Amino acid sequence: MRPLQMVDTKTQYQAIKEEVDRAVLSVMESAMYIGGKTVNDFAANLGRYNGSKHVITCANGTDALQVAMMALGLRPGDEVITPSFTYIATVEVAALLHIKPVFAEVDPKTFCIDPAAIEKAITPRTKAIIPVHLYGHAANMEAIMDIANRHGLFVIEDGAQSIGCDVTFSNGTTKKTGAIGHIGCTSFYPSKNLGAFGDGGAIFTDDDALAAKMQMIAAHGQSRRYYHDVVGCNSRLDAIQAAILDIKLKYLDHYIAARRKAAAFYDAAFAQHDKIITPYTDTTYSNHVYHQYTLILKDTNRDALHQYLAEKGIPAMIYYPVPAHRQKMFDAFGGADHHLPVTDWLTERVISLPMHTELDEEQQSFISSGVLTFLNQ
Ligand SMILES: *Cc1c(COP(=O)(O)O)cnc(C)c1O
């Protein structure tokens, strides 16, 4: 059996090695390392894939969120409503800009922000909602856009884990995550569904003015060379990463299909088990791109299971062991004042199993029987 890993980027690379190596070498020979045609071509292809008019590439997903918040003109003291059950980057950049994160509860089925909780968290200082499409399943964007429109709020989608995920609206139309809110953000961190061989990120929008502003902010606030109109930052996707990502983008739907196949294997292995809740698969409004395959365990000592799996050579991860509102970082923002029982409940019970495009049935049988042996003992 091939060794088990949470993500097997090496085997994925082997399958497209020649194509990738050629593209990387050609960037090296072109000596266009920053910006230029390779980056522009990738941005155009990504925009087409995502159904987004503008794509601004940047250095990572965290910067994408920061540039988005800066472009919306959010000011110190403003509030943004986000889930606490997320990766820290979503909310860290808000705090960095002295914007107050107000944490809202998640739906325990989808792990994503609960629209009813957003409504309750709105105050006169609320400026934006930042839903996170956690693990590769979308938040309820139709309900969220409706709330945003009624209250005059911006929506920034954190789609770092959801590239390629389709959201279906009640009128039957479908859009990709990142193309629904005023701004969408994503990450090309190597383990993400569209992973670079280093860092990278992108920002989506259909709004011409916002796109121009974000382009400017990501490039030192520069309107034309050496003329700086606003305070910005320096956030670029380099050409080598863009060349690799442009190739991997062609395979993205194939990669998503491989993840779904792996998820279906796990779903079948764990079906009806009284101690396991498998990921939500009702695709009424969102399909699933399985960035993670995350179980909720009932009446189980999760840490003991984690330990047992580790001893058998089966990797597993807890995403995330501490919710944002309980991180020390947010003490100054009243993090611990939030009452989020669903978030706390999930945090104590989730466990993510290996999920990537190169899993085979032998590996998955070994992983799932490891889990089941522990639970049935
Ligand atoms: C990975 C991730 C980010 C940050 O992306 P980086 O490229 O690592 O900066 C933000 N939000 C979520 C939900 C993520 O999973």
CSV table of C-alpha atoms in Angstrom, one decimal, residues 3-339:
chain,number,residue,atom,x,y,z
A,3,PRO,CA,2.0,5.5,2.4
A,4,LEU,CA,-1.0,7.4,3.8
A,5,GLN,CA,-1.0,11.2,3.9
A,6,MET,CA,-3.7,13.8,4.5
A,7,VAL,CA,-2.8,15.2,1.1
A,8,ASP,CA,-0.6,13.5,-1.5
A,9,THR,CA,0.7,16.5,-3.6
A,10,LYS,CA,3.7,14.5,-4.7
A,11,THR,CA,1.7,11.7,-6.5
A,12,GLN,CA,-0.5,14.4,-8.0
A,13,TYR,CA,2.5,16.1,-9.4
A,14,GLN,CA,4.0,12.9,-10.9
A,15,ALA,CA,0.9,12.5,-13.1
A,16,ILE,CA,1.4,15.9,-14.7
A,17,LYS,CA,5.1,16.3,-14.2
A,18,GLU,CA,6.2,16.7,-17.8
A,19,GLU,CA,3.6,19.4,-18.5
A,20,VAL,CA,4.4,21.3,-15.3
A,21,ASP,CA,8.2,21.0,-15.7
A,22,ARG,CA,8.0,22.4,-19.2
A,23,ALA,CA,5.8,25.3,-18.1
A,24,VAL,CA,8.1,26.2,-15.2
A,25,LEU,CA,11.2,26.0,-17.4
A,26,SER,CA,9.6,28.3,-19.9
A,27,VAL,CA,8.9,30.9,-17.3
A,28,MET,CA,12.6,30.6,-16.1
A,29,GLU,CA,13.8,31.1,-19.7
A,30,SER,CA,11.4,34.0,-20.3
A,31,ALA,CA,12.8,35.8,-17.2
A,32,MET,CA,9.4,37.3,-16.6
A,33,TYR,CA,9.2,36.2,-13.0
A,34,ILE,CA,6.7,38.8,-11.8
A,35,GLY,CA,3.5,39.7,-13.6
A,36,GLY,CA,3.4,39.5,-17.4
A,37,LYS,CA,1.5,37.2,-19.8
A,38,THR,CA,1.7,33.9,-17.7
A,39,VAL,CA,0.0,35.6,-14.8
A,40,ASN,CA,-2.5,37.4,-16.9
A,41,ASP,CA,-3.4,34.3,-18.9
A,42,PHE,CA,-4.0,32.3,-15.7
A,43,ALA,CA,-6.2,35.1,-14.3
A,44,ALA,CA,-8.3,35.2,-17.5
A,45,ASN,CA,-8.7,31.4,-17.5
A,46,LEU,CA,-9.6,31.4,-13.8
A,47,GLY,CA,-12.2,34.1,-14.4
A,48,ARG,CA,-13.7,32.1,-17.1
A,49,TYR,CA,-13.8,29.0,-15.0
A,50,ASN,CA,-15.4,30.8,-12.0
A,51,GLY,CA,-17.8,32.9,-14.0
A,52,SER,CA,-16.2,36.1,-12.6
A,53,LYS,CA,-15.6,39.2,-14.6
A,54,HIS,CA,-12.5,40.2,-12.8
A,55,VAL,CA,-9.7,38.2,-11.1
A,56,ILE,CA,-7.0,39.9,-9.1
A,57,THR,CA,-4.2,37.5,-8.3
A,58,CYS,CA,-2.2,38.0,-5.1
A,59,ALA,CA,0.3,36.3,-2.8
A,60,ASN,CA,-2.0,34.2,-0.7
A,61,GLY,CA,-5.6,33.7,0.5
A,62,THR,CA,-5.0,35.8,3.6
A,63,ASP,CA,-3.9,38.8,1.5
A,64,ALA,CA,-6.9,38.3,-0.7
A,65,LEU,CA,-9.2,38.8,2.3
A,66,GLN,CA,-7.2,41.8,3.5
A,67,VAL,CA,-7.2,43.5,0.1
A,68,ALA,CA,-11.0,42.9,-0.1
A,69,MET,CA,-11.6,44.4,3.3
A,70,MET,CA,-9.4,47.4,2.5
A,71,ALA,CA,-11.1,48.0,-0.8
A,72,LEU,CA,-14.5,48.1,0.8
A,73,GLY,CA,-13.3,51.0,2.9
A,74,LEU,CA,-14.0,49.2,6.2
A,75,ARG,CA,-12.7,51.4,9.0
A,76,PRO,CA,-11.6,50.8,12.6
A,77,GLY,CA,-14.6,50.2,14.7
A,78,ASP,CA,-16.7,48.7,11.9
A,79,GLU,CA,-18.0,45.2,12.4
A,80,VAL,CA,-17.9,42.2,10.1
A,81,ILE,CA,-20.0,39.1,10.8
A,82,THR,CA,-18.1,35.8,10.4
A,83,PRO,CA,-18.1,32.3,11.7
A,84,SER,CA,-15.8,31.4,14.6
A,85,PHE,CA,-15.7,27.8,13.2
A,86,THR,CA,-13.0,28.6,10.5
A,87,TYR,CA,-9.4,28.9,9.8
A,88,ILE,CA,-7.9,31.9,11.7
A,89,ALA,CA,-7.0,33.9,8.5
A,90,THR,CA,-10.6,34.8,7.8
A,91,VAL,CA,-10.9,36.8,10.9
A,92,GLU,CA,-7.3,37.7,11.7
A,93,VAL,CA,-7.1,40.2,8.9
A,94,ALA,CA,-10.2,42.0,10.2
A,95,ALA,CA,-8.5,42.4,13.5
A,96,LEU,CA,-5.3,43.6,11.8
A,97,LEU,CA,-7.3,46.4,10.2
A,98,HIS,CA,-8.9,47.2,13.6
A,99,ILE,CA,-12.3,45.9,12.3
A,100,LYS,CA,-14.3,44.0,14.9
A,101,PRO,CA,-15.1,40.4,14.1
A,102,VAL,CA,-18.5,39.5,15.4
A,103,PHE,CA,-18.8,35.7,15.5
A,104,ALA,CA,-22.0,34.1,14.4
A,105,GLU,CA,-23.1,30.5,14.9
A,106,VAL,CA,-22.8,27.8,12.2
A,107,ASP,CA,-25.3,25.3,10.9
A,108,PRO,CA,-24.1,21.9,12.4
A,109,LYS,CA,-25.1,20.1,9.1
A,110,THR,CA,-22.9,22.2,6.7
A,111,PHE,CA,-20.4,23.6,9.2
A,112,CYS,CA,-21.1,27.0,7.5
A,113,ILE,CA,-22.5,30.3,9.0
A,114,ASP,CA,-26.1,30.1,9.9
A,115,PRO,CA,-28.2,32.9,8.2
A,116,ALA,CA,-30.5,33.3,11.2
A,117,ALA,CA,-27.5,33.9,13.4
A,118,ILE,CA,-26.2,36.6,11.0
A,119,GLU,CA,-29.5,38.5,11.3
A,120,LYS,CA,-29.2,38.4,15.1
A,121,ALA,CA,-25.6,39.7,15.0
A,122,ILE,CA,-26.3,42.8,12.9
A,123,THR,CA,-25.8,46.2,14.6
A,124,PRO,CA,-25.6,49.7,13.3
A,125,ARG,CA,-21.8,49.2,12.9
A,126,THR,CA,-22.1,46.1,10.8
A,127,LYS,CA,-20.5,46.6,7.3
A,128,ALA,CA,-20.0,43.2,5.9
A,129,ILE,CA,-20.7,39.5,6.2
A,130,ILE,CA,-17.8,37.0,5.5
A,131,PRO,CA,-19.2,33.5,5.0
A,132,VAL,CA,-16.7,30.7,4.8
A,133,HIS,CA,-17.4,27.8,2.6
A,134,LEU,CA,-15.8,25.4,5.0
A,135,TYR,CA,-14.4,22.0,3.9
A,136,GLY,CA,-15.7,22.6,0.4
A,137,HIS,CA,-19.5,23.0,1.0
A,138,ALA,CA,-21.0,26.4,0.4
A,139,ALA,CA,-22.7,28.5,3.0
A,140,ASN,CA,-26.4,29.3,2.2
A,141,MET,CA,-25.5,32.2,-0.2
A,142,GLU,CA,-29.1,32.9,-1.3
A,143,ALA,CA,-30.2,33.6,2.2
A,144,ILE,CA,-27.0,35.5,3.0
A,145,MET,CA,-27.3,37.8,-0.1
A,146,ASP,CA,-30.9,38.4,0.8
A,147,ILE,CA,-29.9,39.6,4.3
A,148,ALA,CA,-27.0,41.7,2.8
A,149,ASN,CA,-29.3,43.4,0.4
A,150,ARG,CA,-32.0,44.1,3.0
A,151,HIS,CA,-29.4,45.7,5.4
A,152,GLY,CA,-27.0,47.3,2.8
A,153,LEU,CA,-24.1,45.1,3.8
A,154,PHE,CA,-21.2,43.8,1.7
A,155,VAL,CA,-20.5,40.1,1.3
A,156,ILE,CA,-16.9,38.8,1.0
A,157,GLU,CA,-16.9,35.0,0.4
A,158,ASP,CA,-14.0,33.1,1.9
A,159,GLY,CA,-13.7,30.4,-0.8
A,160,ALA,CA,-10.2,29.2,0.2
A,161,GLN,CA,-11.6,25.7,0.6
A,162,SER,CA,-14.3,25.7,-2.0
A,163,ILE,CA,-13.0,26.5,-5.5
A,164,GLY,CA,-15.2,24.8,-8.1
A,165,CYS,CA,-18.2,24.4,-5.7
A,166,ASP,CA,-21.5,25.1,-7.4
A,167,VAL,CA,-24.3,27.0,-5.6
A,168,THR,CA,-27.8,26.5,-7.0
A,169,PHE,CA,-30.4,29.3,-6.4
A,170,SER,CA,-34.2,28.7,-6.0
A,171,ASN,CA,-34.8,30.1,-9.5
A,172,GLY,CA,-32.6,27.2,-10.8
A,173,THR,CA,-29.5,29.3,-11.7
A,174,THR,CA,-26.1,28.1,-10.6
A,175,LYS,CA,-23.0,30.0,-9.7
A,176,LYS,CA,-19.5,29.1,-8.5
A,177,THR,CA,-18.6,30.1,-5.0
A,178,GLY,CA,-16.6,33.3,-5.1
A,179,ALA,CA,-18.8,34.7,-7.9
A,180,ILE,CA,-21.8,35.4,-5.7
A,181,GLY,CA,-20.8,37.9,-3.1
A,182,HIS,CA,-19.5,41.4,-3.9
A,183,ILE,CA,-16.0,39.9,-3.6
A,184,GLY,CA,-14.8,36.3,-3.5
A,185,CYS,CA,-11.4,35.2,-2.1
A,186,THR,CA,-9.5,32.0,-2.6
A,187,SER,CA,-6.1,30.4,-1.8
A,188,PHE,CA,-3.7,28.3,-3.8
A,189,TYR,CA,-1.8,27.0,-0.7
A,190,PRO,CA,-0.4,23.7,-1.9
A,191,SER,CA,-2.9,21.5,0.0
A,192,LYS,CA,-6.0,23.5,-1.3
A,193,ASN,CA,-8.1,22.0,-4.1
A,194,LEU,CA,-6.3,24.1,-6.6
A,195,GLY,CA,-2.9,24.1,-5.0
A,196,ALA,CA,0.3,25.9,-6.2
A,197,PHE,CA,3.8,24.7,-5.5
A,198,GLY,CA,4.2,27.6,-3.1
A,199,ASP,CA,1.8,30.4,-2.0
A,200,GLY,CA,-0.8,32.1,-4.0
A,201,GLY,CA,-4.3,33.6,-3.9
A,202,ALA,CA,-6.9,35.3,-5.9
A,203,ILE,CA,-9.8,37.7,-5.6
A,204,PHE,CA,-13.0,37.6,-7.7
A,205,THR,CA,-15.5,40.4,-8.4
A,206,ASP,CA,-17.9,41.5,-11.1
A,207,ASP,CA,-17.7,45.1,-10.0
A,208,ASP,CA,-15.4,47.2,-12.3
A,209,ALA,CA,-14.7,49.9,-9.7
A,210,LEU,CA,-13.9,47.4,-6.9
A,211,ALA,CA,-11.7,45.4,-9.2
A,212,ALA,CA,-9.6,48.5,-10.1
A,213,LYS,CA,-9.4,49.5,-6.5
A,214,MET,CA,-8.2,46.0,-5.4
A,215,GLN,CA,-5.7,45.8,-8.2
A,216,MET,CA,-4.3,49.1,-7.0
A,217,ILE,CA,-4.3,48.2,-3.3
A,218,ALA,CA,-2.4,44.9,-4.0
A,219,ALA,CA,0.2,46.9,-5.9
A,220,HIS,CA,1.2,49.5,-3.3
A,221,GLY,CA,-1.8,51.7,-4.0
A,222,GLN,CA,-0.3,52.5,-7.3
A,223,SER,CA,-2.6,54.0,-10.1
A,224,ARG,CA,0.3,54.1,-12.5
A,225,ARG,CA,3.9,53.4,-12.0
A,226,TYR,CA,5.3,55.4,-9.0
A,227,TYR,CA,2.1,57.3,-8.5
A,228,HIS,CA,0.5,56.0,-5.2
A,229,ASP,CA,-3.0,57.1,-4.6
A,230,VAL,CA,-4.0,55.0,-1.5
A,231,VAL,CA,-2.2,53.1,1.1
A,232,GLY,CA,-1.9,49.5,-0.2
A,233,CYS,CA,0.3,46.5,0.3
A,234,ASN,CA,2.5,44.3,-1.9
A,235,SER,CA,0.8,41.1,-2.8
A,236,ARG,CA,1.7,39.3,-6.0
A,237,LEU,CA,1.3,35.8,-7.5
A,238,ASP,CA,4.5,35.0,-9.2
A,239,ALA,CA,4.7,33.7,-12.8
A,240,ILE,CA,6.1,30.3,-11.9
A,241,GLN,CA,3.1,29.6,-9.6
A,242,ALA,CA,0.7,31.0,-12.2
A,243,ALA,CA,2.2,28.7,-14.9
A,244,ILE,CA,1.6,25.7,-12.6
A,245,LEU,CA,-1.8,26.8,-11.6
A,246,ASP,CA,-2.9,27.3,-15.2
A,247,ILE,CA,-2.1,23.7,-15.9
A,248,LYS,CA,-3.8,22.4,-12.7
A,249,LEU,CA,-6.9,24.5,-13.5
A,250,LYS,CA,-7.5,22.4,-16.6
A,251,TYR,CA,-7.6,19.3,-14.3
A,252,LEU,CA,-9.6,20.9,-11.5
A,253,ASP,CA,-12.9,19.3,-12.4
A,254,HIS,CA,-11.2,16.0,-12.7
A,255,TYR,CA,-9.6,16.5,-9.3
A,256,ILE,CA,-13.0,17.4,-7.8
A,257,ALA,CA,-14.5,14.2,-9.3
A,258,ALA,CA,-11.7,12.2,-7.7
A,259,ARG,CA,-12.4,13.8,-4.3
A,260,ARG,CA,-16.1,13.0,-4.7
A,261,LYS,CA,-15.3,9.4,-5.5
A,262,ALA,CA,-13.2,9.1,-2.4
A,263,ALA,CA,-15.9,10.8,-0.3
A,264,ALA,CA,-18.5,8.3,-1.7
A,265,PHE,CA,-16.2,5.4,-0.6
A,266,TYR,CA,-16.0,6.8,3.0
A,267,ASP,CA,-19.8,7.6,3.0
A,268,ALA,CA,-20.6,4.0,2.1
A,269,ALA,CA,-18.1,2.6,4.7
A,270,PHE,CA,-19.5,4.7,7.5
A,271,ALA,CA,-23.2,4.7,6.5
A,272,GLN,CA,-25.7,4.2,9.3
A,273,HIS,CA,-23.0,4.0,12.0
A,274,ASP,CA,-24.5,5.2,15.2
A,275,LYS,CA,-21.4,7.1,16.3
A,276,ILE,CA,-20.6,8.8,13.0
A,277,ILE,CA,-22.2,11.7,11.2
A,278,THR,CA,-20.8,11.8,7.6
A,279,PRO,CA,-20.6,15.1,5.7
A,280,TYR,CA,-23.9,16.6,4.6
A,281,THR,CA,-24.7,15.5,1.0
A,282,ASP,CA,-28.1,17.1,0.3
A,283,THR,CA,-27.2,19.1,-2.8
A,284,THR,CA,-30.3,21.3,-2.8
A,285,TYR,CA,-28.3,24.5,-2.9
A,286,SER,CA,-24.6,23.5,-2.8
A,287,ASN,CA,-22.7,20.5,-4.0
A,288,HIS,CA,-19.5,19.5,-2.2
A,289,VAL,CA,-15.9,19.7,-3.4
A,290,TYR,CA,-14.5,17.9,-0.3
A,291,HIS,CA,-11.6,20.0,0.5
A,292,GLN,CA,-11.8,18.0,3.7
A,293,TYR,CA,-13.7,14.8,4.6
A,294,THR,CA,-14.8,15.6,8.1
A,295,LEU,CA,-16.8,13.3,10.4
A,296,ILE,CA,-18.7,14.3,13.5
A,297,LEU,CA,-18.2,11.7,16.2
A,298,LYS,CA,-20.9,10.9,18.8
A,299,ASP,CA,-20.2,9.3,22.2
A,300,THR,CA,-16.6,8.8,21.2
A,301,ASN,CA,-13.3,9.7,22.8
A,302,ARG,CA,-12.0,11.6,19.8
A,303,ASP,CA,-8.5,12.0,21.1
A,304,ALA,CA,-8.2,8.3,21.8
A,305,LEU,CA,-9.4,7.6,18.2
A,306,HIS,CA,-6.9,10.1,16.9
A,307,GLN,CA,-4.1,8.4,18.9
A,308,TYR,CA,-5.2,4.9,17.8
A,309,LEU,CA,-5.2,6.0,14.1
A,310,ALA,CA,-1.8,7.6,14.5
A,311,GLU,CA,-0.4,4.3,15.9
A,312,LYS,CA,-1.8,2.5,12.9
A,313,GLY,CA,-0.1,5.0,10.5
A,314,ILE,CA,-3.4,6.6,9.6
A,315,PRO,CA,-3.2,10.4,9.5
A,316,ALA,CA,-6.1,12.4,10.7
A,317,MET,CA,-6.5,16.1,11.6
A,318,ILE,CA,-8.7,18.2,13.8
A,319,TYR,CA,-9.8,21.3,11.8
A,320,TYR,CA,-9.8,23.3,14.0
A,321,PRO,CA,-8.9,22.5,17.6
A,322,VAL,CA,-9.8,26.0,19.0
A,323,PRO,CA,-12.5,28.1,17.4
A,324,ALA,CA,-11.6,31.7,16.6
A,325,HIS,CA,-13.6,33.3,19.4
A,326,ARG,CA,-11.6,31.3,22.0
A,327,GLN,CA,-8.2,32.2,20.5
A,328,LYS,CA,-6.1,34.5,22.8
A,329,MET,CA,-5.7,36.8,19.8
A,330,PHE,CA,-9.3,37.9,20.1
A,331,ASP,CA,-9.3,38.6,23.9
A,332,ALA,CA,-9.2,42.3,23.1
A,333,PHE,CA,-12.2,42.0,20.7
A,334,GLY,CA,-14.4,40.3,23.3
A,335,GLY,CA,-14.0,36.9,21.6
A,336,ALA,CA,-14.9,34.9,24.7
A,337,ASP,CA,-18.0,37.0,25.2
A,338,HIS,CA,-19.6,35.1,22.4
A,339,HIS,CA,-22.0,32.3,23.2
